[in-house]
mmCIF file of C-alpha atoms in Angstrom:
data_model
loop_
_atom_site.group_PDB
_atom_site.id
_atom_site.type_symbol
_atom_site.label_atom_id
_atom_site.label_comp_id
_atom_site.label_asym_id
_atom_site.label_seq_id
_atom_site.Cartn_x
_atom_site.Cartn_y
_atom_site.Cartn_z
ATOM 1 C CA MET A 11 0.000 0.000 0.000
ATOM 2 C CA THR A 12 1.349 3.393 -0.986
ATOM 3 C CA LYS A 13 1.570 5.708 1.973
ATOM 4 C CA GLN A 14 0.197 9.219 1.773
ATOM 5 C CA GLU A 15 2.654 12.081 2.091
ATOM 6 C CA LEU A 16 1.917 15.172 4.146
ATOM 7 C CA PHE A 17 4.083 18.302 4.006
ATOM 8 C CA PHE A 18 4.593 20.912 6.707
ATOM 9 C CA ASP A 19 6.949 23.740 7.505
ATOM 10 C CA VAL A 20 7.534 22.389 10.997
ATOM 11 C CA ILE A 21 6.544 19.189 12.764
ATOM 12 C CA ILE A 22 6.584 18.976 16.547
ATOM 13 C CA LEU A 23 7.075 15.574 18.120
ATOM 14 C CA GLY A 24 5.450 15.431 21.543
ATOM 15 C CA SER A 25 2.385 17.143 22.969
ATOM 16 C CA GLY A 26 3.376 18.135 26.474
ATOM 17 C CA PRO A 27 3.915 21.767 27.502
ATOM 18 C CA ALA A 28 7.037 22.085 25.326
ATOM 19 C CA GLY A 29 5.268 20.634 22.302
ATOM 20 C CA PHE A 30 2.098 22.702 22.543
ATOM 21 C CA SER A 31 4.034 25.878 23.328
ATOM 22 C CA ALA A 32 6.178 25.294 20.249
ATOM 23 C CA ALA A 33 3.074 24.622 18.163
ATOM 24 C CA ILE A 34 1.447 27.883 19.267
ATOM 25 C CA TYR A 35 4.519 29.979 18.530
ATOM 26 C CA ALA A 36 5.271 28.268 15.225
ATOM 27 C CA SER A 37 1.715 28.633 13.970
ATOM 28 C CA ARG A 38 1.616 32.286 15.026
ATOM 29 C CA GLY A 39 4.871 32.669 13.087
ATOM 30 C CA ASN A 40 2.896 31.755 9.959
ATOM 31 C CA LEU A 41 4.351 28.266 9.637
ATOM 32 C CA LYS A 42 2.268 25.332 8.526
ATOM 33 C CA THR A 43 2.485 23.365 11.756
ATOM 34 C CA ALA A 44 1.684 19.827 12.859
ATOM 35 C CA ILE A 45 2.033 18.156 16.231
ATOM 36 C CA LEU A 46 2.439 14.374 16.526
ATOM 37 C CA ASP A 47 2.414 12.097 19.542
ATOM 38 C CA ILE A 48 2.584 8.349 20.002
ATOM 39 C CA SER A 49 -0.041 8.624 22.759
ATOM 40 C CA MET A 50 -2.889 10.932 23.679
ATOM 41 C CA PHE A 51 -2.099 14.617 23.915
ATOM 42 C CA GLY A 52 -0.970 16.332 27.111
ATOM 43 C CA GLY A 53 2.275 14.614 28.052
ATOM 44 C CA GLN A 54 3.220 13.816 31.637
ATOM 45 C CA PRO A 55 1.426 16.810 33.208
ATOM 46 C CA SER A 56 -1.899 15.270 32.189
ATOM 47 C CA ASN A 57 -1.269 12.655 34.873
ATOM 48 C CA TYR A 58 -0.599 15.177 37.634
ATOM 49 C CA LEU A 59 -3.455 15.433 40.076
ATOM 50 C CA GLU A 60 -2.786 19.096 40.828
ATOM 51 C CA LEU A 61 -0.235 21.796 40.029
ATOM 52 C CA GLU A 62 0.252 24.893 42.120
ATOM 53 C CA ASN A 63 3.492 26.296 40.683
ATOM 54 C CA TYR A 64 2.399 27.278 37.167
ATOM 55 C CA PRO A 65 2.026 31.087 37.070
ATOM 56 C CA GLY A 66 -1.529 32.331 36.813
ATOM 57 C CA PHE A 67 -3.056 29.257 38.452
ATOM 58 C CA SER A 68 -2.728 28.945 42.209
ATOM 59 C CA LEU A 69 -4.104 25.416 41.851
ATOM 60 C CA ILE A 70 -5.076 23.569 38.686
ATOM 61 C CA GLY A 71 -5.390 19.953 37.632
ATOM 62 C CA GLY A 72 -2.674 18.760 35.269
ATOM 63 C CA PHE A 73 -5.194 17.458 32.750
ATOM 64 C CA GLU A 74 -7.119 20.734 32.849
ATOM 65 C CA LEU A 75 -3.982 22.789 32.251
ATOM 66 C CA MET A 76 -2.952 20.728 29.252
ATOM 67 C CA GLU A 77 -6.480 21.010 27.859
ATOM 68 C CA LYS A 78 -5.978 24.764 27.911
ATOM 69 C CA PHE A 79 -2.650 24.374 26.080
ATOM 70 C CA GLU A 80 -4.368 22.266 23.413
ATOM 71 C CA GLN A 81 -7.282 24.688 23.032
ATOM 72 C CA HIS A 82 -4.800 27.508 22.556
ATOM 73 C CA ALA A 83 -3.040 25.560 19.790
ATOM 74 C CA ASP A 84 -6.412 24.829 18.160
ATOM 75 C CA LYS A 85 -7.082 28.564 17.963
ATOM 76 C CA PHE A 86 -4.144 28.931 15.581
ATOM 77 C CA GLY A 87 -5.010 25.981 13.377
ATOM 78 C CA VAL A 88 -2.303 23.557 14.431
ATOM 79 C CA GLU A 89 -2.885 20.168 12.775
ATOM 80 C CA LYS A 90 -2.913 17.373 15.330
ATOM 81 C CA PHE A 91 -2.052 13.709 14.972
ATOM 82 C CA PRO A 92 -2.396 11.747 18.245
ATOM 83 C CA MET A 93 -1.750 8.043 18.725
ATOM 84 C CA VAL A 94 0.544 7.688 15.703
ATOM 85 C CA GLU A 95 2.797 4.652 15.430
ATOM 86 C CA ILE A 96 6.158 6.011 14.389
ATOM 87 C CA GLN A 97 8.316 3.603 12.431
ATOM 88 C CA SER A 98 11.301 5.809 11.663
ATOM 89 C CA VAL A 99 12.559 9.378 11.810
ATOM 90 C CA LYS A 100 15.107 10.788 9.352
ATOM 91 C CA LEU A 101 16.708 14.004 10.541
ATOM 92 C CA ASN A 102 19.806 14.333 8.344
ATOM 93 C CA SER A 103 18.185 15.326 5.080
ATOM 94 C CA GLU A 104 17.008 18.543 3.464
ATOM 95 C CA LEU A 105 13.391 17.569 4.021
ATOM 96 C CA LYS A 106 13.060 15.779 7.359
ATOM 97 C CA GLU A 107 10.880 12.649 7.365
ATOM 98 C CA ILE A 108 8.733 10.912 9.940
ATOM 99 C CA GLU A 109 7.267 7.629 8.765
ATOM 100 C CA THR A 110 4.223 6.088 10.411
ATOM 101 C CA ASN A 111 2.094 3.072 9.525
ATOM 102 C CA ASP A 112 0.141 4.889 6.857
ATOM 103 C CA THR A 113 1.777 8.296 6.356
ATOM 104 C CA ILE A 114 5.131 9.872 5.573
ATOM 105 C CA PHE A 115 5.318 13.294 7.166
ATOM 106 C CA LYS A 116 7.833 15.688 5.637
ATOM 107 C CA ALA A 117 8.960 19.034 7.022
ATOM 108 C CA LYS A 118 11.617 21.699 6.702
ATOM 109 C CA SER A 119 12.185 21.640 10.454
ATOM 110 C CA ILE A 120 11.426 19.362 13.391
ATOM 111 C CA ILE A 121 11.107 20.266 17.055
ATOM 112 C CA ILE A 122 11.686 17.305 19.361
ATOM 113 C CA ALA A 123 9.603 17.616 22.526
ATOM 114 C CA THR A 124 9.194 13.965 23.451
ATOM 115 C CA GLY A 125 10.045 14.457 27.111
ATOM 116 C CA ALA A 126 11.634 12.101 29.596
ATOM 117 C CA GLN A 127 10.435 9.587 32.097
ATOM 118 C CA ALA A 128 11.560 8.602 35.556
ATOM 119 C CA LYS A 129 13.147 5.224 35.849
ATOM 120 C CA LYS A 130 10.693 2.968 37.590
ATOM 121 C CA LEU A 131 11.180 0.742 40.597
ATOM 122 C CA ASN A 132 9.085 -1.908 38.824
ATOM 123 C CA ILE A 133 7.555 -3.208 42.023
ATOM 124 C CA THR A 134 3.992 -4.082 42.992
ATOM 125 C CA GLY A 135 1.932 -1.029 43.847
ATOM 126 C CA GLU A 136 4.077 1.519 42.025
ATOM 127 C CA THR A 137 1.787 1.910 39.037
ATOM 128 C CA GLU A 138 -1.391 1.492 41.061
ATOM 129 C CA PHE A 139 -0.529 4.349 43.423
ATOM 130 C CA LYS A 140 0.996 6.760 40.912
ATOM 131 C CA GLY A 141 -0.545 10.138 41.698
ATOM 132 C CA ARG A 142 -1.969 8.750 44.949
ATOM 133 C CA GLY A 143 1.205 8.648 46.998
ATOM 134 C CA VAL A 144 3.794 7.683 44.409
ATOM 135 C CA SER A 145 5.413 10.708 42.815
ATOM 136 C CA TYR A 146 8.511 11.350 40.730
ATOM 137 C CA CYS A 147 8.695 15.107 41.324
ATOM 138 C CA ALA A 148 9.326 16.619 44.746
ATOM 139 C CA ILE A 149 9.014 20.180 43.465
ATOM 140 C CA CYS A 150 5.637 19.351 41.905
ATOM 141 C CA ASP A 151 4.102 17.436 44.797
ATOM 142 C CA GLY A 152 6.117 18.093 47.946
ATOM 143 C CA ALA A 153 3.707 20.682 49.330
ATOM 144 C CA PHE A 154 0.939 18.070 49.424
ATOM 145 C CA TYR A 155 2.853 16.152 52.104
ATOM 146 C CA LYS A 156 2.862 18.705 54.897
ATOM 147 C CA ASP A 157 3.456 16.932 58.211
ATOM 148 C CA LYS A 158 3.455 13.546 56.449
ATOM 149 C CA ILE A 159 6.017 10.737 56.323
ATOM 150 C CA ILE A 160 7.804 10.178 53.023
ATOM 151 C CA ALA A 161 10.155 7.553 51.621
ATOM 152 C CA VAL A 162 12.725 8.622 49.024
ATOM 153 C CA VAL A 163 14.387 5.798 47.104
ATOM 154 C CA GLY A 164 17.864 6.337 45.689
ATOM 155 C CA GLY A 165 21.427 7.254 46.559
ATOM 156 C CA GLY A 166 22.539 9.877 44.057
ATOM 157 C CA ASN A 167 22.534 13.657 44.172
ATOM 158 C CA SER A 168 18.914 13.878 43.035
ATOM 159 C CA ALA A 169 17.670 11.525 45.740
ATOM 160 C CA LEU A 170 19.419 13.347 48.584
ATOM 161 C CA GLU A 171 18.687 16.830 47.264
ATOM 162 C CA GLU A 172 15.003 16.010 46.819
ATOM 163 C CA ALA A 173 14.900 14.386 50.268
ATOM 164 C CA MET A 174 16.226 17.620 51.766
ATOM 165 C CA TYR A 175 13.690 19.619 49.778
ATOM 166 C CA LEU A 176 10.870 17.400 51.044
ATOM 167 C CA THR A 177 11.843 18.056 54.668
ATOM 168 C CA LYS A 178 10.434 21.561 54.161
ATOM 169 C CA PHE A 179 7.010 19.933 54.273
ATOM 170 C CA ALA A 180 7.235 16.419 55.708
ATOM 171 C CA LYS A 181 7.747 15.679 59.365
ATOM 172 C CA LYS A 182 10.017 12.764 58.443
ATOM 173 C CA VAL A 183 11.784 11.512 55.322
ATOM 174 C CA TYR A 184 13.260 8.045 54.973
ATOM 175 C CA VAL A 185 16.048 7.709 52.422
ATOM 176 C CA ILE A 186 16.224 4.126 51.219
ATOM 177 C CA HIS A 187 19.387 3.006 49.401
ATOM 178 C CA ARG A 188 20.495 -0.382 48.210
ATOM 179 C CA ARG A 189 24.172 0.161 49.046
ATOM 180 C CA GLU A 190 26.310 0.867 52.101
ATOM 181 C CA THR A 191 27.451 4.224 50.760
ATOM 182 C CA PHE A 192 25.875 6.922 48.610
ATOM 183 C CA ARG A 193 26.764 7.831 45.042
ATOM 184 C CA ALA A 194 25.998 11.480 45.757
ATOM 185 C CA ASP A 195 28.676 14.142 46.039
ATOM 186 C CA LYS A 196 30.385 14.416 49.416
ATOM 187 C CA LEU A 197 28.988 17.892 50.117
ATOM 188 C CA VAL A 198 25.429 16.765 49.351
ATOM 189 C CA CYS A 199 25.843 13.756 51.639
ATOM 190 C CA GLU A 200 27.151 15.918 54.464
ATOM 191 C CA ARG A 201 24.199 18.298 54.208
ATOM 192 C CA ALA A 202 21.691 15.456 54.141
ATOM 193 C CA CYS A 203 23.274 13.752 57.138
ATOM 194 C CA LYS A 204 22.930 16.951 59.169
ATOM 195 C CA ASN A 205 19.208 17.166 58.463
ATOM 196 C CA GLU A 206 17.388 15.940 61.566
ATOM 197 C CA LYS A 207 14.237 15.050 59.631
ATOM 198 C CA ILE A 208 16.034 12.484 57.449
ATOM 199 C CA GLU A 209 16.535 8.867 58.485
ATOM 200 C CA PHE A 210 18.711 6.628 56.324
ATOM 201 C CA ILE A 211 17.899 3.001 55.617
ATOM 202 C CA MET A 212 20.899 1.437 53.882
ATOM 203 C CA ASN A 213 21.353 -1.952 52.203
ATOM 204 C CA ASN A 214 17.637 -2.148 51.509
ATOM 205 C CA VAL A 215 15.486 -2.199 48.374
ATOM 206 C CA PRO A 216 11.724 -1.642 48.123
ATOM 207 C CA VAL A 217 9.759 -4.692 47.011
ATOM 208 C CA GLU A 218 6.147 -3.520 47.350
ATOM 209 C CA ILE A 219 4.042 -0.427 47.960
ATOM 210 C CA LYS A 220 0.799 -0.956 49.856
ATOM 211 C CA GLY A 221 -2.288 1.027 50.735
ATOM 212 C CA ASN A 222 -5.992 1.468 50.138
ATOM 213 C CA ASN A 223 -6.946 4.645 48.289
ATOM 214 C CA THR A 224 -3.505 6.123 48.910
ATOM 215 C CA VAL A 225 -0.071 4.869 49.919
ATOM 216 C CA GLU A 226 0.152 3.603 53.488
ATOM 217 C CA ASN A 227 3.204 1.313 53.622
ATOM 218 C CA ILE A 228 6.357 0.350 51.796
ATOM 219 C CA VAL A 229 7.886 -3.120 52.137
ATOM 220 C CA LEU A 230 11.695 -3.269 52.184
ATOM 221 C CA LYS A 231 14.087 -6.152 51.705
ATOM 222 C CA ASN A 232 17.515 -6.172 53.319
ATOM 223 C CA ILE A 233 19.932 -7.251 50.579
ATOM 224 C CA LYS A 234 22.327 -8.777 53.128
ATOM 225 C CA THR A 235 19.883 -10.761 55.271
ATOM 226 C CA ASN A 236 16.879 -11.003 52.897
ATOM 227 C CA GLU A 237 14.680 -9.962 55.809
ATOM 228 C CA LEU A 238 11.511 -8.015 55.013
ATOM 229 C CA GLU A 239 10.415 -4.919 56.887
ATOM 230 C CA THR A 240 7.269 -2.841 56.452
ATOM 231 C CA ILE A 241 7.354 0.843 57.334
ATOM 232 C CA SER A 242 4.449 3.277 57.385
ATOM 233 C CA VAL A 243 4.689 6.121 54.875
ATOM 234 C CA ASP A 244 2.281 8.508 53.174
ATOM 235 C CA GLY A 245 4.323 8.926 50.016
ATOM 236 C CA VAL A 246 7.054 7.280 47.971
ATOM 237 C CA PHE A 247 9.418 9.301 45.749
ATOM 238 C CA PRO A 248 11.680 7.116 43.575
ATOM 239 C CA TYR A 249 14.858 8.901 42.451
ATOM 240 C CA ILE A 250 16.842 6.217 40.714
ATOM 241 C CA GLY A 251 17.342 8.260 37.570
ATOM 242 C CA ILE A 252 15.466 9.544 34.535
ATOM 243 C CA GLU A 253 15.781 8.672 30.883
ATOM 244 C CA PRO A 254 14.896 10.698 27.782
ATOM 245 C CA ASN A 255 12.409 9.492 25.194
ATOM 246 C CA THR A 256 14.859 9.480 22.298
ATOM 247 C CA GLU A 257 14.613 6.006 20.794
ATOM 248 C CA PHE A 258 13.799 7.359 17.325
ATOM 249 C CA PHE A 259 16.691 9.844 17.260
ATOM 250 C CA ASN A 260 19.615 8.011 18.859
ATOM 251 C CA GLY A 261 22.720 8.259 16.725
ATOM 252 C CA GLN A 262 21.365 11.060 14.542
ATOM 253 C CA LEU A 263 22.299 14.021 16.747
ATOM 254 C CA LYS A 264 24.536 14.877 19.676
ATOM 255 C CA GLN A 265 23.438 13.549 23.061
ATOM 256 C CA ASN A 266 25.123 13.518 26.450
ATOM 257 C CA ALA A 267 26.229 10.397 28.299
ATOM 258 C CA CYS A 268 22.714 9.873 29.675
ATOM 259 C CA GLY A 269 21.074 10.224 26.271
ATOM 260 C CA PHE A 270 19.654 13.735 26.680
ATOM 261 C CA ILE A 271 19.832 15.886 23.555
ATOM 262 C CA GLU A 272 22.413 18.667 23.566
ATOM 263 C CA THR A 273 21.192 22.090 22.445
ATOM 264 C CA ASP A 274 22.417 25.660 22.358
ATOM 265 C CA GLU A 275 20.529 28.610 23.868
ATOM 266 C CA ASN A 276 18.196 28.647 20.835
ATOM 267 C CA MET A 277 17.302 24.966 21.354
ATOM 268 C CA GLN A 278 19.256 24.151 18.176
ATOM 269 C CA THR A 279 20.633 20.599 18.155
ATOM 270 C CA SER A 280 23.741 19.411 16.341
ATOM 271 C CA VAL A 281 21.631 18.932 13.185
ATOM 272 C CA GLU A 282 20.586 22.011 11.238
ATOM 273 C CA GLY A 283 16.851 22.611 11.348
ATOM 274 C CA ILE A 284 16.322 20.242 14.265
ATOM 275 C CA TYR A 285 15.455 21.673 17.675
ATOM 276 C CA ALA A 286 14.811 20.077 21.064
ATOM 277 C CA ALA A 287 12.673 21.480 23.871
ATOM 278 C CA GLY A 288 11.646 20.437 27.343
ATOM 279 C CA ASP A 289 12.674 17.413 29.344
ATOM 280 C CA VAL A 290 14.208 15.569 26.388
ATOM 281 C CA ARG A 291 17.123 17.980 26.254
ATOM 282 C CA ASN A 292 20.032 18.481 28.635
ATOM 283 C CA THR A 293 18.527 21.023 31.020
ATOM 284 C CA PRO A 294 19.023 21.927 34.705
ATOM 285 C CA LEU A 295 15.295 22.080 35.544
ATOM 286 C CA ARG A 296 12.422 19.930 34.302
ATOM 287 C CA GLN A 297 9.173 21.763 35.011
ATOM 288 C CA VAL A 298 6.055 22.695 33.026
ATOM 289 C CA ILE A 299 7.077 26.337 32.947
ATOM 290 C CA THR A 300 10.604 25.696 31.673
ATOM 291 C CA ALA A 301 9.351 23.224 29.073
ATOM 292 C CA ALA A 302 6.858 25.788 27.773
ATOM 293 C CA SER A 303 9.644 28.365 27.618
ATOM 294 C CA ASP A 304 11.877 25.967 25.677
ATOM 295 C CA GLY A 305 9.077 25.342 23.194
ATOM 296 C CA ALA A 306 8.640 29.059 22.530
ATOM 297 C CA VAL A 307 12.381 29.554 21.984
ATOM 298 C CA ALA A 308 12.616 26.520 19.683
ATOM 299 C CA ALA A 309 9.653 27.603 17.565
ATOM 300 C CA CYS A 310 10.963 31.149 17.128
ATOM 301 C CA ALA A 311 14.338 29.736 16.110
ATOM 302 C CA ALA A 312 12.611 27.427 13.617
ATOM 303 C CA VAL A 313 10.735 30.375 12.108
ATOM 304 C CA LYS A 314 14.006 32.239 11.551
ATOM 305 C CA TYR A 315 15.679 29.119 10.146
ATOM 306 C CA ILE A 316 12.894 28.489 7.634
ATOM 307 C CA GLU A 317 13.012 32.118 6.522
ATOM 308 C CA THR A 318 16.614 31.521 5.395
ATOM 309 C CA LEU A 319 15.713 28.544 3.204
ATOM 310 C CA THR A 320 15.433 29.046 -0.555
ATOM 311 C CA THR A 321 15.674 25.563 -2.030
ATOM 312 C CA VAL A 322 13.351 23.415 0.079
ATOM 313 C CA GLN A 323 9.787 23.419 -1.242
ATOM 314 C CA VAL A 324 6.755 21.919 0.485
#
């Protein structure tokens, strides 16, 4: 079967805050714009129960906020393609190509806004209690745990830094680590050890998260004795790393050692006409507001790039 071909000035991959922000700015820049996603629109924020750190909304549901992003993009005529099954992406050509089951999308420029995801513990209860006691973002959800007991899982800088951040709200924070020593920097470890609200549980791994409507307990296994212990907690924050959603682009542009896409201040990647925005790129902060900002910068850069083209026709 011959696949249909669709042509655009710019195609945005990913429909979270970076993707929709890019779509709005690109369309307002008079570019023929499409946004594609392998799932339903909204990205990770759609799964957040509530946000209270996005300017203009003292408290708003994640799904509701992303609905507003989508409605804004609709106002400017952005063409939307949710639930596409991407087979391949070709970035290193004059016209960039994205091939799906039934369509070949072609564009002068592509903005990658596919986001990142936290590495999972892959234990019973983790998926069931996501958003109901299991969280992967202390900045997003920490304030909901005022005077509660929290378990942070991990031993790197992120785990200890987020544990210290959570002590601003929680009355107690357990830090659970599978090893005898931490991987975090010495200074970070020293600061965490001085925090009276933090209790360290070493040589243990979580094996199950339990509760009714929300998290109530976490079951730990001592890796030396194999003994199980259940401790009462109101929340579990895994910090064992994050990974970018870059499977379709690996090897085609410059990425750091962890796979995140390298960009300059204009969100330009190592490939001309290809931009990256939001959590998928190497960035110091992964929040809705910074992702939206990245998307705006990337789209404006794409507009200027396309204005310089004379040979590519769509």
